[in-house]
Amino acid sequence: MTRYLSGIQASGIPHIGNYFGAIEQHVTASKELPPGDSAFFFIADYHALTTISDRETLRRFVRTIAATYLACGLDVKKAVFFRQSDVPEVTELTWLLATCTGMGLLERAHSYKDKVAKGLSPNVGLFTYPILMAADILIYDSDVVPVGKDQQQHVEMTQDMAGYFNQRFGQGKELLKYPRWVFSRTPTVPGVDGEKMSKSYGNTIDMFLEGNELKKAVNRIVTDSREPAEPKEPEGIPSLTILELFLNDQERQEWRERVRKGGEGAPGYGHMKKEIMARMDARFGPARAAYKRYLEDPVAEREMEEILVEGGKRARAVAREVLARCYDAVGITNRARP
Ligand code: ADP
Ligand code: TRP
């Protein structure tokens, strides 16, 4: 019996890095869940508060992420789909874990160091972000965490925290379950500047762009001045790497071969970008209408809210049991607690 769990921050509009690194595998896992296994996917709104300061913006991003998952076909009968903040117990476990976590562990977090290096002035919440993420994972007894490569270190830190907690309070038992991560086929998707695509770096191609907006985003992918006919190594060409996300193995071989050979008829950057637009339309076009409906039609919006509330209740029931186990182990056994 395996439990899958993952979260996505409500900190922006989902982009194709989020899709190919995370969302696609979450949706597939929900549809193909073997009997006995379970899957929990949530919208990390507590985490988003480390960087978002406007209530309407936060609310809009939560709805946007929810609409994206539902439009992409997440099976909410099989998977539990919810908002992080509908399970406030996660902040209680965060505290218990914080008392077992050394400053040094957090100081080594790449994601924190990158954000600070990029000029963000950090709050304590951003620094302790990995503890909240560990609580997210551990409070549901999760086994497998499907994420993009940028989250690997956070899952490793979660393993460390589970270890410290078990050692300190477990009396030889595994109080908190050890999770492991799993990556998608494309664990790191580059952005239009060739760096990792990220909402916080302004280098994204958003999933549901269409028409002129899509064209503008795709045209921003960096190129160099080499002619199409010049033979090139396919690695390190951002337009080709992004196009490859949409290709099957055979198509990928063919495109790479043509780029490598060069000569007449070899694809230029413009050609690759046109193909990306066509593939984006084919992949995300069918879900656009549902996406818009969840965001604009009050009936669909209510339906979405009900799904999240229902998911929140299912998740909370699990979280309460795990938290009770932890409180008991640390010696907080107050009768007044509900
Ligand atoms: P962002 O960096 O844009 O804020 P999040 O941190 O909310 O994205 O990530 C949500 C999920 O998408 C995570 O599982 C993360 O690993 C994955 N992800 C984000 N960016 C990429 C990328 N460029 N390539 C692959 N996966 C990604
Ligand atoms: N930190 C993750 C991200 O930025 C989001 C997240 C929060 C998460 N809690 C999680 C992912 C628990 C997996 C499991 O993408």
GROMACS .gro file of C-alpha atoms and ligand atoms in nm:
model
  380
    1MET     CA    1   0.000   0.000   0.000
    2THR     CA    2   0.175   0.310  -0.124
    3ARG     CA    3   0.070   0.666  -0.049
    4TYR     CA    4   0.171   0.937  -0.300
    5LEU     CA    5   0.174   1.298  -0.188
    6SER     CA    6   0.274   1.624  -0.349
    7GLY     CA    7   0.202   1.995  -0.326
    8ILE     CA    8   0.233   2.296  -0.549
    9GLN     CA    9   0.270   2.651  -0.424
   10ALA     CA   10  -0.006   2.899  -0.498
   11SER     CA   11   0.251   3.156  -0.598
   12GLY     CA   12   0.172   3.213  -0.966
   13ILE     CA   13   0.014   3.081  -1.283
   14PRO     CA   14   0.123   2.721  -1.359
   15HIS     CA   15   0.381   2.691  -1.637
   16ILE     CA   16   0.503   2.405  -1.850
   17GLY     CA   17   0.788   2.341  -1.604
   18ASN     CA   18   0.530   2.273  -1.333
   19TYR     CA   19   0.333   2.060  -1.579
   20PHE     CA   20   0.614   1.837  -1.710
   21GLY     CA   21   0.800   1.828  -1.378
   22ALA     CA   22   0.502   1.764  -1.152
   23ILE     CA   23   0.137   1.812  -1.255
   24GLU     CA   24   0.137   1.561  -1.541
   25GLN     CA   25   0.263   1.280  -1.317
   26HIS     CA   26   0.015   1.375  -1.044
   27VAL     CA   27  -0.278   1.356  -1.285
   28THR     CA   28  -0.156   1.025  -1.430
   29ALA     CA   29  -0.102   0.880  -1.081
   30SER     CA   30  -0.457   0.977  -0.983
   31LYS     CA   31  -0.604   0.804  -1.286
   32GLU     CA   32  -0.393   0.491  -1.265
   33LEU     CA   33  -0.392   0.446  -0.889
   34PRO     CA   34  -0.382   0.071  -0.809
   35PRO     CA   35  -0.643  -0.050  -0.559
   36GLY     CA   36  -0.514  -0.010  -0.203
   37ASP     CA   37  -0.281   0.279  -0.292
   38SER     CA   38  -0.373   0.640  -0.220
   39ALA     CA   39  -0.277   0.982  -0.351
   40PHE     CA   40  -0.287   1.323  -0.183
   41PHE     CA   41  -0.231   1.643  -0.384
   42PHE     CA   42  -0.262   1.987  -0.234
   43ILE     CA   43  -0.227   2.359  -0.300
   44ALA     CA   44   0.040   2.503  -0.072
   45ASP     CA   45  -0.113   2.836   0.031
   46TYR     CA   46   0.071   2.860   0.365
   47HIS     CA   47   0.397   2.830   0.171
   48ALA     CA   48   0.286   3.093  -0.081
   49LEU     CA   49   0.250   3.341   0.206
   50THR     CA   50   0.629   3.349   0.236
   51THR     CA   51   0.630   3.562  -0.080
   52ILE     CA   52   0.273   3.691  -0.146
   53SER     CA   53   0.135   3.986   0.049
   54ASP     CA   54  -0.194   4.059  -0.123
   55ARG     CA   55  -0.511   3.870  -0.025
   56GLU     CA   56  -0.675   3.886  -0.369
   57THR     CA   57  -0.356   3.765  -0.537
   58LEU     CA   58  -0.331   3.467  -0.303
   59ARG     CA   59  -0.698   3.380  -0.356
   60ARG     CA   60  -0.661   3.405  -0.734
   61PHE     CA   61  -0.352   3.182  -0.741
   62VAL     CA   62  -0.520   2.917  -0.526
   63ARG     CA   63  -0.814   2.908  -0.769
   64THR     CA   64  -0.579   2.905  -1.067
   65ILE     CA   65  -0.390   2.599  -0.942
   66ALA     CA   66  -0.713   2.420  -0.854
   67ALA     CA   67  -0.861   2.496  -1.197
   68THR     CA   68  -0.543   2.370  -1.366
   69TYR     CA   69  -0.550   2.032  -1.193
   70LEU     CA   70  -0.922   1.982  -1.253
   71ALA     CA   71  -0.899   2.092  -1.618
   72CYS     CA   72  -0.609   1.849  -1.670
   73GLY     CA   73  -0.831   1.568  -1.550
   74LEU     CA   74  -0.714   1.494  -1.195
   75ASP     CA   75  -0.934   1.209  -1.073
   76VAL     CA   76  -1.071   1.357  -0.751
   77LYS     CA   77  -1.264   1.043  -0.667
   78LYS     CA   78  -0.943   0.847  -0.638
   79ALA     CA   79  -0.704   1.123  -0.526
   80VAL     CA   80  -0.757   1.353  -0.228
   81PHE     CA   81  -0.727   1.709  -0.361
   82PHE     CA   82  -0.718   1.988  -0.105
   83ARG     CA   83  -0.582   2.317   0.024
   84GLN     CA   84  -0.291   2.301   0.267
   85SER     CA   85  -0.459   2.552   0.501
   86ASP     CA   86  -0.768   2.331   0.537
   87VAL     CA   87  -0.546   2.110   0.752
   88PRO     CA   88  -0.412   2.355   1.012
   89GLU     CA   89  -0.264   2.061   1.208
   90VAL     CA   90   0.026   2.078   0.966
   91THR     CA   91   0.149   2.394   1.140
   92GLU     CA   92   0.140   2.210   1.474
   93LEU     CA   93   0.358   1.932   1.341
   94THR     CA   94   0.585   2.200   1.194
   95TRP     CA   95   0.652   2.322   1.546
   96LEU     CA   96   0.728   1.975   1.680
   97LEU     CA   97   0.972   1.918   1.393
   98ALA     CA   98   1.126   2.262   1.437
   99THR     CA   99   1.236   2.164   1.785
  100CYS     CA  100   1.432   1.873   1.632
  101THR     CA  101   1.587   2.061   1.341
  102GLY     CA  102   1.931   2.220   1.352
  103MET     CA  103   1.986   2.565   1.207
  104GLY     CA  104   2.266   2.421   0.994
  105LEU     CA  105   2.027   2.195   0.804
  106LEU     CA  106   1.811   2.491   0.701
  107GLU     CA  107   2.111   2.709   0.623
  108ARG     CA  108   2.217   2.456   0.360
  109ALA     CA  109   1.887   2.476   0.164
  110HIS     CA  110   1.960   2.564  -0.202
  111SER     CA  111   1.616   2.703  -0.263
  112TYR     CA  112   1.649   2.950   0.027
  113LYS     CA  113   2.002   3.047  -0.075
  114ASP     CA  114   1.894   3.100  -0.440
  115LYS     CA  115   1.605   3.323  -0.343
  116VAL     CA  116   1.822   3.536  -0.118
  117ALA     CA  117   2.093   3.552  -0.387
  118LYS     CA  118   1.827   3.679  -0.629
  119GLY     CA  119   1.762   3.973  -0.400
  120LEU     CA  120   1.455   3.856  -0.206
  121SER     CA  121   1.475   3.982   0.150
  122PRO     CA  122   1.382   3.672   0.348
  123ASN     CA  123   1.133   3.640   0.634
  124VAL     CA  124   1.160   3.366   0.896
  125GLY     CA  125   0.882   3.179   0.715
  126LEU     CA  126   1.098   3.149   0.406
  127PHE     CA  127   1.385   3.018   0.616
  128THR     CA  128   1.170   2.757   0.787
  129TYR     CA  129   0.989   2.667   0.462
  130PRO     CA  130   1.149   2.318   0.453
  131ILE     CA  131   1.009   2.234   0.798
  132LEU     CA  132   0.654   2.313   0.687
  133MET     CA  133   0.715   2.106   0.376
  134ALA     CA  134   0.843   1.817   0.587
  135ALA     CA  135   0.529   1.841   0.803
  136ASP     CA  136   0.316   1.835   0.483
  137ILE     CA  137   0.475   1.509   0.383
  138LEU     CA  138   0.506   1.339   0.722
  139ILE     CA  139   0.160   1.421   0.856
  140TYR     CA  140  -0.002   1.193   0.595
  141ASP     CA  141   0.239   0.898   0.640
  142SER     CA  142   0.343   0.953   0.278
  143ASP     CA  143   0.564   0.698   0.101
  144VAL     CA  144   0.638   0.861  -0.235
  145VAL     CA  145   0.667   1.231  -0.323
  146PRO     CA  146   0.650   1.301  -0.700
  147VAL     CA  147   0.826   1.634  -0.764
  148GLY     CA  148   1.066   1.816  -0.998
  149LYS     CA  149   1.440   1.792  -0.932
  150ASP     CA  150   1.449   2.131  -0.754
  151GLN     CA  151   1.257   1.972  -0.465
  152GLN     CA  152   1.491   1.678  -0.410
  153GLN     CA  153   1.684   1.850  -0.133
  154HIS     CA  154   1.362   1.940   0.047
  155VAL     CA  155   1.259   1.574   0.050
  156GLU     CA  156   1.605   1.475   0.175
  157MET     CA  157   1.566   1.727   0.456
  158THR     CA  158   1.227   1.571   0.532
  159GLN     CA  159   1.398   1.233   0.566
  160ASP     CA  160   1.649   1.390   0.804
  161MET     CA  161   1.376   1.549   1.015
  162ALA     CA  162   1.179   1.223   1.032
  163GLY     CA  163   1.501   1.056   1.148
  164TYR     CA  164   1.571   1.313   1.422
  165PHE     CA  165   1.212   1.299   1.546
  166ASN     CA  166   1.202   0.919   1.552
  167GLN     CA  167   1.535   0.901   1.727
  168ARG     CA  168   1.438   1.155   1.991
  169PHE     CA  169   1.083   1.040   2.063
  170GLY     CA  170   1.025   0.704   1.889
  171GLN     CA  171   1.164   0.470   2.156
  172GLY     CA  172   1.282   0.240   1.879
  173LYS     CA  173   0.963   0.274   1.673
  174GLU     CA  174   0.918   0.454   1.340
  175LEU     CA  175   0.681   0.726   1.458
  176LEU     CA  176   0.707   0.916   1.132
  177LYS     CA  177   0.735   0.730   0.805
  178TYR     CA  178   1.040   0.776   0.581
  179PRO     CA  179   0.936   0.916   0.241
  180ARG     CA  180   1.122   0.903  -0.092
  181TRP     CA  181   1.097   1.128  -0.396
  182VAL     CA  182   1.026   1.027  -0.755
  183PHE     CA  183   1.099   1.241  -1.062
  184SER     CA  184   0.909   1.273  -1.387
  185ARG     CA  185   1.066   1.200  -1.727
  186THR     CA  186   1.171   1.568  -1.741
  187PRO     CA  187   1.280   1.668  -1.391
  188THR     CA  188   1.422   2.008  -1.494
  189VAL     CA  189   1.251   2.216  -1.761
  190PRO     CA  190   1.447   2.521  -1.883
  191GLY     CA  191   1.285   2.863  -1.907
  192VAL     CA  192   1.295   3.103  -2.202
  193ASP     CA  193   1.637   3.226  -2.082
  194GLY     CA  194   1.781   2.873  -2.064
  195GLU     CA  195   1.789   2.875  -1.679
  196LYS     CA  196   1.546   2.659  -1.474
  197MET     CA  197   1.190   2.770  -1.553
  198SER     CA  198   1.036   2.923  -1.241
  199LYS     CA  199   0.750   3.155  -1.150
  200SER     CA  200   0.992   3.355  -0.942
  201TYR     CA  201   1.240   3.406  -1.228
  202GLY     CA  202   0.996   3.556  -1.483
  203ASN     CA  203   1.110   3.311  -1.752
  204THR     CA  204   0.801   3.094  -1.787
  205ILE     CA  205   0.573   2.975  -2.062
  206ASP     CA  206   0.237   2.941  -1.892
  207MET     CA  207   0.034   2.629  -1.968
  208PHE     CA  208  -0.284   2.788  -2.093
  209LEU     CA  209  -0.149   3.073  -2.306
  210GLU     CA  210  -0.300   3.095  -2.652
  211GLY     CA  211  -0.282   3.303  -2.971
  212ASN     CA  212  -0.070   3.615  -2.955
  213GLU     CA  213   0.021   3.573  -2.589
  214LEU     CA  214   0.155   3.226  -2.657
  215LYS     CA  215   0.349   3.354  -2.957
  216LYS     CA  216   0.505   3.631  -2.750
  217ALA     CA  217   0.613   3.391  -2.475
  218VAL     CA  218   0.761   3.136  -2.718
  219ASN     CA  219   0.942   3.406  -2.915
  220ARG     CA  220   1.128   3.503  -2.598
  221ILE     CA  221   1.316   3.171  -2.595
  222VAL     CA  222   1.685   3.261  -2.635
  223THR     CA  223   1.864   3.174  -2.958
  224ASP     CA  224   2.202   3.249  -3.108
  225SER     CA  225   2.307   3.366  -3.453
  226ARG     CA  226   2.396   3.026  -3.600
  227GLU     CA  227   2.223   2.951  -3.931
  228PRO     CA  228   1.985   2.654  -3.964
  229ALA     CA  229   2.222   2.484  -4.210
  230GLU     CA  230   2.510   2.483  -3.963
  231PRO     CA  231   2.539   2.139  -3.797
  232LYS     CA  232   2.484   2.170  -3.419
  233GLU     CA  233   2.492   1.956  -3.108
  234PRO     CA  234   2.127   1.926  -2.995
  235GLU     CA  235   2.216   1.970  -2.626
  236GLY     CA  236   2.194   2.321  -2.486
  237ILE     CA  237   1.954   2.458  -2.749
  238PRO     CA  238   1.664   2.587  -2.535
  239SER     CA  239   1.409   2.588  -2.821
  240LEU     CA  240   1.486   2.225  -2.895
  241THR     CA  241   1.489   2.120  -2.527
  242ILE     CA  242   1.148   2.280  -2.479
  243LEU     CA  243   1.013   2.127  -2.801
  244GLU     CA  244   1.136   1.784  -2.688
  245LEU     CA  245   0.897   1.795  -2.391
  246PHE     CA  246   0.617   1.739  -2.640
  247LEU     CA  247   0.784   1.474  -2.859
  248ASN     CA  248   0.781   1.098  -2.836
  249ASP     CA  249   1.109   0.903  -2.852
  250GLN     CA  250   1.104   0.854  -3.226
  251GLU     CA  251   1.021   1.217  -3.301
  252ARG     CA  252   1.294   1.329  -3.064
  253GLN     CA  253   1.555   1.115  -3.246
  254GLU     CA  254   1.444   1.258  -3.581
  255TRP     CA  255   1.461   1.623  -3.472
  256ARG     CA  256   1.800   1.570  -3.309
  257GLU     CA  257   1.936   1.398  -3.616
  258ARG     CA  258   1.828   1.681  -3.845
  259VAL     CA  259   1.983   1.944  -3.616
  260ARG     CA  260   2.305   1.745  -3.586
  261LYS     CA  261   2.337   1.696  -3.963
  262GLY     CA  262   2.254   2.055  -4.060
  263GLY     CA  263   2.250   2.134  -4.433
  264GLU     CA  264   1.954   2.220  -4.646
  265GLY     CA  265   1.618   2.156  -4.481
  266ALA     CA  266   1.760   2.149  -4.127
  267PRO     CA  267   1.521   2.312  -3.880
  268GLY     CA  268   1.603   2.667  -3.768
  269TYR     CA  269   1.505   2.821  -3.435
  270GLY     CA  270   1.194   2.980  -3.590
  271HIS     CA  271   1.083   2.639  -3.711
  272MET     CA  272   1.128   2.490  -3.361
  273LYS     CA  273   0.927   2.773  -3.206
  274LYS     CA  274   0.641   2.724  -3.454
  275GLU     CA  275   0.634   2.357  -3.366
  276ILE     CA  276   0.629   2.438  -2.991
  277MET     CA  277   0.323   2.659  -3.045
  278ALA     CA  278   0.145   2.388  -3.243
  279ARG     CA  279   0.227   2.129  -2.976
  280MET     CA  280   0.113   2.360  -2.694
  281ASP     CA  281  -0.219   2.405  -2.876
  282ALA     CA  282  -0.256   2.032  -2.924
  283ARG     CA  283  -0.161   1.944  -2.564
  284PHE     CA  284  -0.334   2.215  -2.364
  285GLY     CA  285  -0.599   2.340  -2.610
  286PRO     CA  286  -0.861   2.082  -2.512
  287ALA     CA  287  -0.832   2.171  -2.140
  288ARG     CA  288  -0.846   2.551  -2.192
  289ALA     CA  289  -1.224   2.568  -2.196
  290ALA     CA  290  -1.258   2.376  -1.869
  291TYR     CA  291  -0.982   2.587  -1.712
  292LYS     CA  292  -1.165   2.908  -1.802
  293ARG     CA  293  -1.497   2.767  -1.687
  294TYR     CA  294  -1.359   2.690  -1.339
  295LEU     CA  295  -1.228   3.043  -1.312
  296GLU     CA  296  -1.519   3.235  -1.464
  297ASP     CA  297  -1.842   3.041  -1.422
  298PRO     CA  298  -1.979   3.070  -1.066
  299VAL     CA  299  -2.140   2.726  -1.083
  300ALA     CA  300  -1.812   2.560  -1.180
  301GLU     CA  301  -1.627   2.766  -0.923
  302ARG     CA  302  -1.862   2.644  -0.650
  303GLU     CA  303  -1.813   2.287  -0.767
  304MET     CA  304  -1.436   2.339  -0.742
  305GLU     CA  305  -1.469   2.480  -0.391
  306GLU     CA  306  -1.675   2.177  -0.286
  307ILE     CA  307  -1.410   1.940  -0.420
  308LEU     CA  308  -1.143   2.120  -0.216
  309VAL     CA  309  -1.352   2.125   0.101
  310GLU     CA  310  -1.434   1.757   0.066
  311GLY     CA  311  -1.064   1.678   0.005
  312GLY     CA  312  -0.968   1.891   0.303
  313LYS     CA  313  -1.193   1.686   0.531
  314ARG     CA  314  -1.049   1.356   0.408
  315ALA     CA  315  -0.693   1.482   0.447
  316ARG     CA  316  -0.758   1.630   0.789
  317ALA     CA  317  -0.887   1.302   0.927
  318VAL     CA  318  -0.555   1.136   0.843
  319ALA     CA  319  -0.348   1.430   0.970
  320ARG     CA  320  -0.524   1.431   1.308
  321GLU     CA  321  -0.437   1.070   1.372
  322VAL     CA  322  -0.070   1.115   1.287
  323LEU     CA  323  -0.047   1.434   1.490
  324ALA     CA  324  -0.213   1.267   1.791
  325ARG     CA  325   0.048   0.993   1.770
  326CYS     CA  326   0.326   1.256   1.770
  327TYR     CA  327   0.180   1.459   2.058
  328ASP     CA  328   0.148   1.147   2.263
  329ALA     CA  329   0.510   1.055   2.192
  330VAL     CA  330   0.646   1.394   2.296
  331GLY     CA  331   0.439   1.400   2.617
  332ILE     CA  332   0.166   1.649   2.527
  333THR     CA  333  -0.138   1.456   2.634
  334ASN     CA  334  -0.366   1.738   2.753
  335ARG     CA  335  -0.725   1.627   2.800
  336ALA     CA  336  -0.859   1.965   2.687
  337ARG     CA  337  -0.739   1.906   2.333
  338PRO     CA  338  -1.027   1.807   2.105
  339ADP     P1  339   0.809   2.756  -0.924
  339ADP     O1  340   0.957   2.730  -0.917
  339ADP     O2  341   0.769   2.799  -1.061
  339ADP     O3  342   0.759   2.848  -0.815
  339ADP     P2  343   0.694   2.549  -0.764
  339ADP     O4  344   0.810   2.567  -0.672
  339ADP     O5  345   0.559   2.588  -0.719
  339ADP     O6  346   0.735   2.619  -0.902
  339ADP     O7  347   0.692   2.398  -0.810
  339ADP     C1  348   0.578   2.314  -0.822
  339ADP     C2  349   0.621   2.181  -0.876
  339ADP     O8  350   0.671   2.198  -1.009
  339ADP     C3  351   0.736   2.117  -0.797
  339ADP     O9  352   0.718   1.976  -0.794
  339ADP     C4  353   0.858   2.150  -0.876
  339ADP    O10  354   0.962   2.056  -0.860
  339ADP     C5  355   0.805   2.149  -1.019
  339ADP     N1  356   0.881   2.240  -1.103
  339ADP     C6  357   0.889   2.374  -1.091
  339ADP     N2  358   0.970   2.426  -1.186
  339ADP     C7  359   1.015   2.321  -1.259
  339ADP     C8  360   1.101   2.309  -1.372
  339ADP     N3  361   1.157   2.414  -1.428
  339ADP     N4  362   1.124   2.185  -1.421
  339ADP     C9  363   1.068   2.076  -1.364
  339ADP     N5  364   0.985   2.081  -1.258
  339ADP    C10  365   0.958   2.200  -1.206
  340TRP     N1  366   0.796   2.332  -0.204
  340TRP     C1  367   0.717   2.279  -0.311
  340TRP     C2  368   0.740   2.361  -0.437
  340TRP     O1  369   0.781   2.474  -0.433
  340TRP     C3  370   0.569   2.281  -0.279
  340TRP     C4  371   0.540   2.190  -0.165
  340TRP     C5  372   0.500   2.227  -0.040
  340TRP     C6  373   0.549   2.048  -0.164
  340TRP     N2  374   0.480   2.118   0.039
  340TRP     C7  375   0.511   2.008  -0.034
  340TRP     C8  376   0.585   1.953  -0.259
  340TRP     C9  377   0.509   1.871   0.002
  340TRP    C10  378   0.583   1.819  -0.223
  340TRP    C11  379   0.546   1.778  -0.093
  340TRP     O2  380   0.715   2.310  -0.540
   0.00000   0.00000   0.00000
